[in-house]
């Protein structure tokens, strides 16, 4: 049975995850699983895991580390009672030698006992708080994927991982920018406060109507483009690192966890399956 975005927006977390696991929903997750932390993913051989963990620690704004699997265990038991990383994301990107090869809806055939999963907080989490405050979020209201751009901000390298920060953009009414900054700052596990607002040229973005990932979003009269650090940043670092294989979420297609969106500690003490 196929599920639509509109039907799942009002569905429970269990219904959303079941639809994703069954392959019945393979689109973006913005606005789904309200109240729960969403996560970006990076899955790689254990040889590179320590360097990548250092990369996250050195770049906490784009890479807020919320979960790390045991080597070879696809169950993210610190983030949910029954999260199988091989099936519970709507779409995955597969990188070989740093190049994006394909996108798939599950990775059961690619999983090995040597893989480590990293879950990184996602800005979709604080968007729920913005909507509760009646701040318009265009891409959710219009069933689109948030626009994302390569910026001119360097990340701090670790081992083979380096590159520019990716940022996501939301157009905010100019009289509410300070309020939006204060709201998003409450969610450090979801990138926290924005890194920049105003003229996109200041981030090296030549054309705001032409994002590198996601869908173009309008910036209307009386609105300001506001940019947050984005969890697609590791995908740029993975391209640079040229790992023989690395698996990420497809931008906009996140893991929805059992962790409350406003949790101070993202670790849930479930038993290791």
C-alpha angles and dihedrals in degrees: 000000000000119000125207128216091244094055094046093048087074095037127106122256089255092053092048094049093045091053091049093046091051091051090243093122121040104160136096122307102214107135095013126116092020114207095027132100115256121207141205116221140223118178120184145150113286091245089076099035100096093049090049092049088053089050090055092047091052094047106040097158097063094024110041100173111222103160143011124190128222110259109277095004113116093189111098092207096166090060103041146358095249113013115147107188091202094067111011100084119078094228138002132203117221117210123192119187089347096306125113104243104174147327122244138181096230137014102209091122093048100047118110135181090249098062128111123198124214119194117198126191118259134216090231085080096065092041088076088058090050091052091048086056089051093249108150115242104193101196093052093046090050100040094245136132116256113258114252129192140190106243133200092246113115120222122219108260128231122187107313094345120100142117145112124318117255115221132198121216134217124176108232128189105257093234091057102047094101090049092050091050090053093047096049092045087068089068108063090159087061100050094279120219121008120270096218145001133188132035108028089214088075087069093044092257108146100184121024089190090063110060122186090228133013128017130315112256126199124246105208133199110292092021130113125210107238120194129206129189107263135218091228085078091091089057089061089048090049090053088053094045093053095210113189088240133001130164125207137168115271104255109274093015104101141178110251109212135197090244115112111249092236096044116140090204118039094199117103116195101229121147116267106253 
